[in-house]
Coordinates of C-alpha atoms in Angstrom, one line a residue:
M55 CA 147.0 291.7 44.7
D56 CA 147.7 292.8 48.2
P57 CA 145.7 290.8 50.7
V58 CA 145.0 293.7 52.8
G59 CA 143.6 295.5 49.9
V60 CA 141.4 292.5 49.2
A61 CA 140.1 292.5 52.7
A62 CA 139.4 296.2 52.6
A63 CA 137.6 295.9 49.2
V64 CA 134.9 293.8 50.8
P65 CA 132.0 296.0 51.6
P66 CA 130.9 295.9 55.2
D67 CA 127.2 295.4 54.5
A68 CA 127.9 292.3 52.4
G69 CA 125.4 289.5 52.7
P70 CA 125.9 286.3 54.5
G71 CA 128.5 283.9 53.2
P72 CA 131.0 281.4 54.4
A73 CA 132.6 282.0 57.7
W74 CA 136.0 282.2 56.2
Q75 CA 135.0 285.0 53.9
G76 CA 134.6 287.4 56.9
K77 CA 138.0 286.5 58.4
C78 CA 141.4 286.9 57.0
P79 CA 143.9 284.4 58.2
W80 CA 146.7 286.9 57.6
G81 CA 145.0 289.8 59.3
A82 CA 145.1 290.8 63.0
P83 CA 142.3 289.1 65.1
S84 CA 139.4 291.3 66.0
T85 CA 139.0 291.1 69.8
T86 CA 135.8 292.2 71.5
S87 CA 136.4 293.3 75.1
I88 CA 133.7 293.3 77.7
S89 CA 133.9 296.3 79.9
C90 CA 133.5 295.4 83.7
S91 CA 134.7 296.9 86.9
L92 CA 137.1 295.5 89.4
A93 CA 134.3 294.9 92.0
D94 CA 132.5 292.7 89.5
V95 CA 135.7 290.7 88.8
M96 CA 136.2 290.1 92.6
S97 CA 132.5 289.2 93.2
E98 CA 131.9 285.6 94.3
Q99 CA 128.4 285.6 92.9
L100 CA 129.8 286.3 89.4
A101 CA 132.2 283.4 89.8
K102 CA 129.4 281.0 90.8
E103 CA 127.3 282.1 87.9
L104 CA 130.1 281.5 85.4
Q105 CA 130.8 278.1 86.9
L106 CA 127.2 277.1 86.7
E107 CA 127.1 278.2 83.1
E108 CA 130.1 276.1 82.3
E109 CA 128.6 273.0 84.1
N110 CA 125.2 273.5 82.4
A111 CA 126.9 273.6 79.0
A112 CA 129.0 270.6 79.7
F113 CA 126.7 268.4 81.8
P114 CA 123.1 269.3 81.1
E115 CA 121.8 266.0 82.7
V116 CA 123.2 266.8 86.1
V117 CA 120.8 269.7 86.6
A118 CA 117.8 267.4 86.6
V119 CA 119.4 265.0 89.1
A120 CA 120.4 267.8 91.4
E121 CA 116.9 269.0 91.6
G122 CA 115.7 265.6 92.8
P123 CA 114.5 264.8 96.4
F124 CA 117.7 263.3 97.6
I125 CA 119.6 266.5 98.1
T126 CA 118.5 267.7 101.6
G127 CA 121.4 269.1 103.4
E128 CA 122.5 272.7 103.0
N129 CA 126.1 271.9 103.7
V130 CA 126.3 268.9 101.4
D131 CA 128.5 269.4 98.4
T132 CA 126.4 268.1 95.5
S133 CA 128.6 269.3 92.8
S134 CA 130.6 265.9 92.8
D135 CA 129.4 262.9 91.0
L136 CA 131.0 260.6 93.6
M137 CA 129.1 262.3 96.5
L138 CA 125.8 261.9 94.7
A139 CA 126.5 258.3 93.9
Q140 CA 127.3 257.6 97.6
M141 CA 124.1 259.3 98.8
L142 CA 122.0 257.3 96.4
Q143 CA 123.7 254.0 97.4
M144 CA 123.2 254.7 101.1
E145 CA 119.5 255.4 100.6
F146 CA 119.1 252.2 98.7
D147 CA 121.0 250.2 101.4
R148 CA 118.7 251.7 104.1
E149 CA 115.6 250.6 102.3
Y150 CA 117.1 247.2 101.6
D151 CA 118.0 246.6 105.2
A152 CA 114.6 247.7 106.4
Q153 CA 113.0 245.2 104.1
L154 CA 115.2 242.5 105.5
R155 CA 114.2 243.3 109.0
R156 CA 110.6 243.1 108.1
E157 CA 111.1 239.7 106.6
E158 CA 113.0 238.5 109.7
K159 CA 110.2 239.7 112.0
K160 CA 107.6 238.1 109.8
I161 CA 109.3 234.7 109.6
N162 CA 110.5 234.4 113.2
G163 CA 107.4 235.7 115.0
D164 CA 107.5 234.4 118.6
S165 CA 109.5 231.3 117.8
K166 CA 112.4 230.5 120.2
V167 CA 114.5 229.4 117.2
S168 CA 115.0 232.4 114.9
I169 CA 116.8 233.1 111.6
S170 CA 118.8 236.1 110.7
F171 CA 119.8 237.9 107.5
E172 CA 122.8 239.7 109.0
N173 CA 125.1 238.4 106.3
Y174 CA 122.9 240.0 103.6
R175 CA 122.7 243.5 105.1
K176 CA 124.5 246.4 103.4
V177 CA 124.9 249.0 106.1
H178 CA 128.3 250.7 105.7
P179 CA 130.5 251.7 108.6
Y180 CA 130.7 255.3 107.6
D181 CA 126.9 255.6 107.7
S182 CA 126.6 257.9 110.7
D183 CA 123.1 259.1 110.0
S184 CA 121.3 255.8 110.7
S185 CA 118.5 255.9 113.2
E186 CA 118.5 254.2 116.6
D187 CA 116.2 251.4 115.6
E188 CA 118.6 250.3 112.9
V189 CA 121.2 247.6 113.6
D190 CA 124.7 248.9 114.1
W191 CA 127.2 247.7 111.6
Q192 CA 129.5 246.3 114.2
D193 CA 126.8 243.8 115.2
T194 CA 126.5 242.5 111.7
R195 CA 130.2 241.5 111.6
H196 CA 131.8 238.4 113.1
D197 CA 133.1 239.0 116.6
P198 CA 136.3 237.0 117.1
Y199 CA 136.0 237.4 120.9
R200 CA 132.6 235.9 121.1
A201 CA 132.1 232.1 121.0
D202 CA 130.2 230.7 118.0
K203 CA 126.9 229.2 119.0
P204 CA 126.7 225.5 118.4
T205 CA 124.5 224.3 115.6
T206 CA 121.0 223.6 116.8
T207 CA 119.4 220.3 116.1
P208 CA 115.8 220.4 114.7
R209 CA 112.9 219.0 116.6
R210 CA 112.9 215.9 114.6
G211 CA 116.4 215.1 116.1
F212 CA 118.4 214.7 113.0
V213 CA 119.7 216.6 110.0
G214 CA 120.7 215.4 106.6
K215 CA 119.4 212.6 104.5
G216 CA 120.5 209.0 103.7
K217 CA 124.0 208.1 104.7
D218 CA 124.8 211.7 105.5
I219 CA 122.2 211.9 108.3
T220 CA 123.4 213.3 111.7
T221 CA 121.5 212.8 114.9
K222 CA 121.5 214.8 118.1
H223 CA 123.6 212.1 119.7
D224 CA 126.4 212.5 117.3
E225 CA 129.8 212.4 119.1
V226 CA 131.2 215.4 117.3
V227 CA 128.0 217.5 117.7
C228 CA 127.7 216.7 121.4
G229 CA 131.4 217.4 122.0
R230 CA 131.2 220.8 120.5
K231 CA 128.0 221.6 122.4
N232 CA 129.7 220.6 125.7
T233 CA 132.7 222.8 124.9
A234 CA 130.4 225.8 124.3
R235 CA 128.5 225.1 127.6
M236 CA 131.8 225.4 129.5
E237 CA 131.5 229.1 129.0
N238 CA 128.7 229.1 131.6
F239 CA 131.1 228.1 134.4
A240 CA 132.1 230.5 137.1
P241 CA 134.5 233.3 136.0
E242 CA 137.3 232.1 138.3
F243 CA 137.2 228.6 136.5
Q244 CA 139.6 229.0 133.6
V245 CA 138.3 227.0 130.6
G246 CA 140.5 228.5 127.8
D247 CA 139.6 228.9 124.1
G248 CA 138.1 225.5 123.6
I249 CA 135.8 226.7 120.7
G250 CA 138.7 228.2 118.8
M251 CA 140.6 224.9 119.1
D252 CA 137.5 223.0 118.0
L253 CA 137.7 221.0 121.3
K254 CA 135.2 218.1 121.6
L255 CA 134.3 217.0 125.2
S256 CA 132.5 213.8 125.9
N257 CA 129.6 213.8 128.3
Q258 CA 131.6 212.1 131.0
V259 CA 134.4 214.6 130.9
F260 CA 132.0 217.6 130.8
N261 CA 130.0 216.3 133.8
A262 CA 133.2 215.8 135.8
L263 CA 134.4 219.3 134.9
K264 CA 130.9 220.8 135.8
Q265 CA 130.9 219.1 139.2
H266 CA 134.5 220.3 139.9
A267 CA 133.6 223.8 138.9
Y268 CA 130.6 223.8 141.2
S269 CA 132.7 222.4 144.1
E270 CA 135.3 225.1 143.6
E271 CA 132.7 227.8 143.5
R272 CA 131.2 226.6 146.8
R273 CA 134.7 226.3 148.3
S274 CA 135.6 229.8 147.2
A275 CA 132.4 231.1 148.8
R276 CA 133.1 229.3 152.1
L277 CA 136.7 230.7 152.2
H278 CA 135.5 234.2 151.5
E279 CA 132.8 234.0 154.2
K280 CA 135.3 232.4 156.7
K281 CA 137.7 235.2 156.0
E282 CA 135.1 237.9 156.4
H283 CA 133.5 236.5 159.6
S284 CA 136.5 235.1 161.5
T285 CA 139.5 236.5 163.3
A286 CA 142.6 235.7 161.3
E287 CA 146.2 235.7 162.4
K288 CA 147.1 239.1 163.8
A289 CA 143.9 240.6 162.5
V290 CA 140.3 240.9 163.5
D291 CA 137.0 240.6 161.6
P292 CA 134.7 243.5 161.0
K293 CA 132.5 242.7 164.0
T294 CA 135.4 242.6 166.4
R295 CA 136.8 245.8 164.9
L296 CA 133.5 247.5 165.6
L297 CA 133.6 246.4 169.2
L298 CA 137.1 247.9 169.6
Y299 CA 136.0 251.1 168.0
K300 CA 133.1 251.4 170.4
M301 CA 135.5 250.9 173.4
V302 CA 137.7 253.7 172.1
N303 CA 134.7 256.0 171.4
A304 CA 133.3 255.3 174.8
G305 CA 136.6 256.4 176.5
T306 CA 137.3 253.0 178.0
L307 CA 140.5 252.8 175.8
E308 CA 142.5 255.8 174.7
T309 CA 144.3 254.1 171.8
I310 CA 145.2 250.6 170.5
T311 CA 148.9 250.4 169.6
G312 CA 149.2 246.9 168.1
C313 CA 149.5 243.2 168.4
I314 CA 151.8 241.8 171.1
S315 CA 151.0 238.1 171.1
T316 CA 149.2 235.4 169.1
G317 CA 148.1 232.0 170.2
K318 CA 146.0 229.0 169.1
E319 CA 142.9 230.5 170.6
S320 CA 143.3 234.2 170.8
V321 CA 145.2 237.4 169.7
V322 CA 146.4 239.9 172.3
F323 CA 146.7 243.6 171.6
H324 CA 148.2 246.4 173.6
A325 CA 146.2 249.5 174.4
Y326 CA 146.4 252.6 176.6
G327 CA 143.6 252.9 179.1
G328 CA 141.1 255.7 179.2
K329 CA 138.6 256.8 181.8
S330 CA 135.8 254.7 183.1
A331 CA 132.2 255.9 183.4
A332 CA 131.9 254.4 186.9
E333 CA 133.6 256.4 189.6
D334 CA 134.6 253.3 191.6
K335 CA 136.2 251.6 188.6
V336 CA 139.8 252.5 187.7
I337 CA 141.2 251.5 184.3
P338 CA 145.0 250.7 184.3
P339 CA 147.2 253.0 182.3
E340 CA 148.2 250.1 180.0
C341 CA 145.7 247.3 179.0
A342 CA 145.9 244.0 177.2
I343 CA 143.0 243.2 174.9
K344 CA 142.5 239.5 174.4
V345 CA 140.4 238.7 171.3
F346 CA 139.3 235.1 171.1
K347 CA 139.4 233.8 167.6
T348 CA 136.0 233.1 166.1
T349 CA 137.2 230.1 164.1
L350 CA 136.6 226.8 165.8
N351 CA 139.6 225.1 164.4
E352 CA 141.4 225.2 167.7
F353 CA 138.2 224.7 169.8
K354 CA 137.0 221.4 168.3
N355 CA 139.0 219.4 170.9
R356 CA 138.6 221.8 173.7
D357 CA 134.9 221.4 174.5
K358 CA 135.8 218.9 177.2
Y359 CA 136.9 221.9 179.3
I360 CA 133.5 223.5 179.3
K361 CA 130.8 221.0 178.5
D362 CA 131.3 219.2 181.9
D363 CA 131.8 222.4 183.9
Y364 CA 128.6 222.8 186.0
R365 CA 128.8 226.6 185.6
F366 CA 128.3 226.3 181.9
K367 CA 126.9 222.8 181.4
D368 CA 123.3 224.0 180.7
R369 CA 124.4 226.7 178.3
F370 CA 126.8 224.5 176.3
S371 CA 125.7 223.7 172.8
K372 CA 127.8 222.4 169.9
L373 CA 125.3 223.7 167.4
N374 CA 126.2 227.4 168.2
P375 CA 129.9 227.9 167.8
R376 CA 129.9 231.6 168.5
K377 CA 128.2 231.1 171.8
I378 CA 130.8 228.6 172.8
I379 CA 133.6 231.2 172.2
R380 CA 131.7 233.8 174.2
M381 CA 131.3 231.3 177.0
W382 CA 135.1 230.7 176.7
A383 CA 135.8 234.4 177.2
E384 CA 133.3 234.6 180.1
K385 CA 134.9 231.5 181.7
E386 CA 138.3 233.2 181.7
M387 CA 136.8 236.4 183.2
H388 CA 135.2 234.4 186.1
N389 CA 138.4 232.4 186.8
L390 CA 140.5 235.6 186.8
A391 CA 138.1 237.2 189.3
R392 CA 138.4 234.2 191.7
M393 CA 142.2 234.4 191.4
Q394 CA 142.3 238.1 192.0
N395 CA 140.1 237.7 195.1
A396 CA 142.5 235.1 196.5
G397 CA 145.5 237.4 195.9
I398 CA 147.2 235.3 193.2
P399 CA 149.2 237.5 190.8
C400 CA 147.2 237.6 187.6
P401 CA 145.9 240.2 185.1
E402 CA 143.0 242.4 186.4
V403 CA 139.8 242.2 184.4
V404 CA 138.6 245.6 183.1
I405 CA 135.6 244.7 180.9
L406 CA 134.2 241.9 178.8
K407 CA 132.3 242.5 175.6
K408 CA 131.2 239.4 173.7
H409 CA 134.5 237.6 172.8
V410 CA 136.8 240.6 173.6
L411 CA 138.3 240.6 177.1
V412 CA 140.2 243.7 178.3
M413 CA 142.7 243.2 181.2
S414 CA 145.5 245.0 182.8
F415 CA 148.8 244.8 181.0
I416 CA 151.6 242.7 182.6
G417 CA 154.7 244.6 181.4
Q418 CA 155.8 248.2 180.9
D419 CA 156.0 250.7 178.0
Q420 CA 154.3 248.3 175.5
V421 CA 156.9 245.6 176.3
P422 CA 155.2 242.5 177.7
A423 CA 156.7 240.6 180.5
P424 CA 158.8 237.6 179.4
K425 CA 157.5 234.1 179.8
L426 CA 159.2 231.9 182.4
K427 CA 160.7 229.7 179.6
D428 CA 162.4 232.7 178.0
V429 CA 163.9 234.4 181.0
T430 CA 167.3 233.5 182.5
L431 CA 167.1 233.4 186.3
S432 CA 169.7 232.9 188.9
S433 CA 169.6 229.8 191.2
E434 CA 168.1 231.9 194.0
D435 CA 165.4 233.4 191.7
M436 CA 164.6 230.0 190.3
K437 CA 164.2 228.6 193.8
K438 CA 162.1 231.6 194.7
A439 CA 159.9 231.1 191.6
Y440 CA 159.4 227.4 192.4
H441 CA 158.1 228.0 195.9
Q442 CA 155.9 230.8 194.6
V443 CA 154.4 228.5 191.9
L444 CA 153.9 225.8 194.5
N445 CA 152.1 228.2 196.8
M446 CA 149.9 229.6 193.9
M447 CA 148.9 226.0 192.8
Q448 CA 147.8 225.3 196.4
Q449 CA 145.9 228.6 196.6
L450 CA 144.3 228.0 193.2
Y451 CA 143.1 224.5 194.3
K452 CA 142.0 225.2 197.9
E453 CA 140.9 228.9 197.9
C454 CA 139.8 229.4 194.3
N455 CA 138.5 225.8 193.9
L456 CA 140.2 225.7 190.4
V457 CA 142.7 223.6 188.5
H458 CA 144.6 225.6 185.9
A459 CA 144.5 222.6 183.4
D460 CA 147.3 224.1 181.2
L461 CA 149.9 225.2 183.6
S462 CA 153.5 225.3 182.2
E463 CA 156.4 227.7 181.7
Y464 CA 154.5 229.0 178.6
N465 CA 151.6 230.4 180.7
M466 CA 153.7 231.9 183.5
L467 CA 155.3 235.4 183.3
W468 CA 158.2 236.8 185.2
H469 CA 157.6 240.5 186.2
D470 CA 158.7 242.6 189.2
G471 CA 160.6 239.7 190.7
K472 CA 157.6 237.3 190.8
V473 CA 155.6 234.9 188.8
W474 CA 152.2 235.8 187.2
L475 CA 149.6 233.3 186.0
I476 CA 147.9 233.9 182.7
D477 CA 145.6 232.1 180.3
V478 CA 143.1 230.5 182.6
S479 CA 140.2 230.2 180.1
Q480 CA 140.4 226.4 180.2
S481 CA 140.6 226.2 184.1
V482 CA 138.1 223.9 185.7
E483 CA 137.0 223.0 189.2
P484 CA 138.3 219.8 190.9
T485 CA 134.8 218.3 190.7
H486 CA 135.1 218.3 186.9
P487 CA 135.1 214.7 185.6
H488 CA 138.7 215.2 184.4
G489 CA 139.8 217.8 187.0
L490 CA 142.3 215.5 188.8
E491 CA 143.8 214.4 185.5
F492 CA 144.4 218.0 184.5
L493 CA 146.0 218.7 187.9
F494 CA 148.4 215.8 187.5
R495 CA 149.4 217.0 184.1
D496 CA 150.1 220.5 185.5
C497 CA 152.2 219.0 188.3
R498 CA 154.2 217.0 185.7
N499 CA 154.9 220.2 183.6
V500 CA 155.9 222.2 186.7
S501 CA 158.1 219.5 188.2
Q502 CA 160.0 218.8 185.0
F503 CA 160.6 222.5 184.3
F504 CA 162.1 223.3 187.7
Q505 CA 164.0 220.0 187.9
K506 CA 165.7 221.0 184.6
G507 CA 166.3 224.5 186.0
G508 CA 168.4 223.1 188.8
V509 CA 166.1 223.4 191.7
A510 CA 167.2 220.5 194.0
E511 CA 164.2 220.5 196.3
A512 CA 161.7 220.3 193.4
L513 CA 159.2 217.6 194.0
N514 CA 158.3 215.0 191.4
E515 CA 154.8 215.0 189.8
R516 CA 153.3 212.5 192.2
E517 CA 154.6 214.2 195.3
L518 CA 153.6 217.6 194.0
F519 CA 150.1 216.3 193.2
N520 CA 149.6 215.1 196.8
A521 CA 151.0 218.4 198.2
V522 CA 148.6 220.5 196.1
S523 CA 145.5 218.4 196.4
G524 CA 145.9 217.3 200.0
L525 CA 145.2 213.7 198.9
N526 CA 147.5 210.8 200.0
I527 CA 147.7 208.6 197.0
T528 CA 150.4 205.9 197.4
A529 CA 151.4 204.2 194.3
D530 CA 154.8 202.8 193.2
N531 CA 154.5 203.7 189.6
E532 CA 152.7 206.3 187.4
V533 CA 150.2 203.8 185.9
D534 CA 148.8 202.8 189.3
F535 CA 148.8 206.4 190.4
L536 CA 146.6 207.4 187.3
E537 CA 144.3 204.5 188.0
E538 CA 143.6 205.7 191.5
I539 CA 143.0 209.2 190.2
E540 CA 140.5 207.9 187.7
T541 CA 138.8 205.9 190.5
L542 CA 138.5 209.1 192.6
E543 CA 137.1 211.0 189.6
K544 CA 134.5 208.3 189.0
M545 CA 133.4 208.3 192.7
N546 CA 133.2 212.1 192.6
E547 CA 131.1 212.0 189.4
D548 CA 128.7 209.5 190.9
H549 CA 128.4 211.7 194.1
V550 CA 127.7 214.8 192.1
Q551 CA 125.0 213.0 190.1
N552 CA 123.4 211.7 193.3
Q553 CA 123.6 214.8 195.3
G554 CA 122.8 217.3 192.5
K555 CA 124.6 220.2 191.1
K556 CA 126.9 222.3 193.2
L557 CA 125.8 225.9 194.0
S558 CA 127.4 228.5 191.9
M559 CA 130.0 230.8 193.6
F560 CA 129.8 233.6 191.1
S561 CA 127.9 235.8 193.6
S562 CA 131.0 236.1 195.7
D563 CA 133.5 236.6 192.9
G564 CA 133.1 240.3 192.5
D565 CA 133.0 239.8 188.8
P566 CA 133.3 242.8 186.4
P567 CA 130.3 243.7 184.3
I568 CA 129.4 241.8 181.2
Y569 CA 128.2 243.8 178.2
D570 CA 126.6 241.6 175.5
E571 CA 124.9 243.7 172.9

């Protein structure tokens, strides 16, 4: 029989039967088409509904979980099993860590020694929704750049039992504690990675290092303070710089060009003069600024020039170094004023402000006049310079009542065909307890220089001393000559002590004004 005919013989209203009875394996499949428009096919809502139907048919248990309380974000994709598992795990970790913190707070209380459950916490690094009161995950991990704290010893002083007992005096424990305590030293004291190398320092070594670190810290502080509050080589401290700024702002100086000379006790700068507030005071076009160094390294052995000078004896005090330096500058100002009144070629004083002395510049166009030791003079000029120096020494002694006390070719300048005297801060009066000794030393320096320079009529030091001082000391050798000088100084000192102090001559010096703010 033909199969098609068999299939057609079956009545359409036949009753229910097996599924294979209604279908013919050799016949064409019957397809039922659902009519829908193109807009429905392109609709996203229809696609979502179809996807949900498929998921509900395949995973009916997911619907119950998705409706739970853990899905809160609108933008969270809850269709993935992995995402839901991560959300559940994070919620469990938060609750677990919160319980650990409550346990820590309950156990530790106000005790200085605390315990921690950091190693048992489960906060993940990708948890960005943690609140501010929660511990950050980085704090719960070991920091390789932070030193491990040494193991603390209980109050009873030991740990362990039996033969494994370890006391607080154990060599290894104390050594590691000392190594950890080195981290408290000053930052400039390099201690290295002692903890990483498991270094064990004995108490003796640690105490020695601690004392050395403390000494270095104090030394560093002293050096810093000294640098900030002292005049260094070719530089000035902030206070001195402020004084110079005030002089420029006041119009006393127009500009400061730079340093022209440095010495043991001062630094000299060149400057162009400005206009003076006083009508009778004329400021030179070029000035020399002598800044006395505020460090006393060079002044420690120079107090003998000022402590026995009757002009400053009552004001001298070793306990106030800055006042000594101001007195040193004031002393040079008064000595220059006396020399200027006597007509001796020397710098003219413009103004004195604390330890800064402004004078006229010996030179031209920022070029200072050469020292007598650096200039090459002819025989006639050398002879002329010798007689001028001899005349200035006599004037200085008799008219100015001063002894230079440091006269040499280093403190004499050659400018405009004549000799100029500078650096008279250490000059004293002949009545000084060592005044005649200083005069003899000056005579020796001058005599030796001009004798080496080829001046035939140059006197020796003893003849020059008698010619300048007017004394007639006869001695065959230098030793006897110095003994007679010391005898005269002793007699003069006794006379001064018996007769009282000599009256000051400052009122007739015509000194420039002193400004000491």
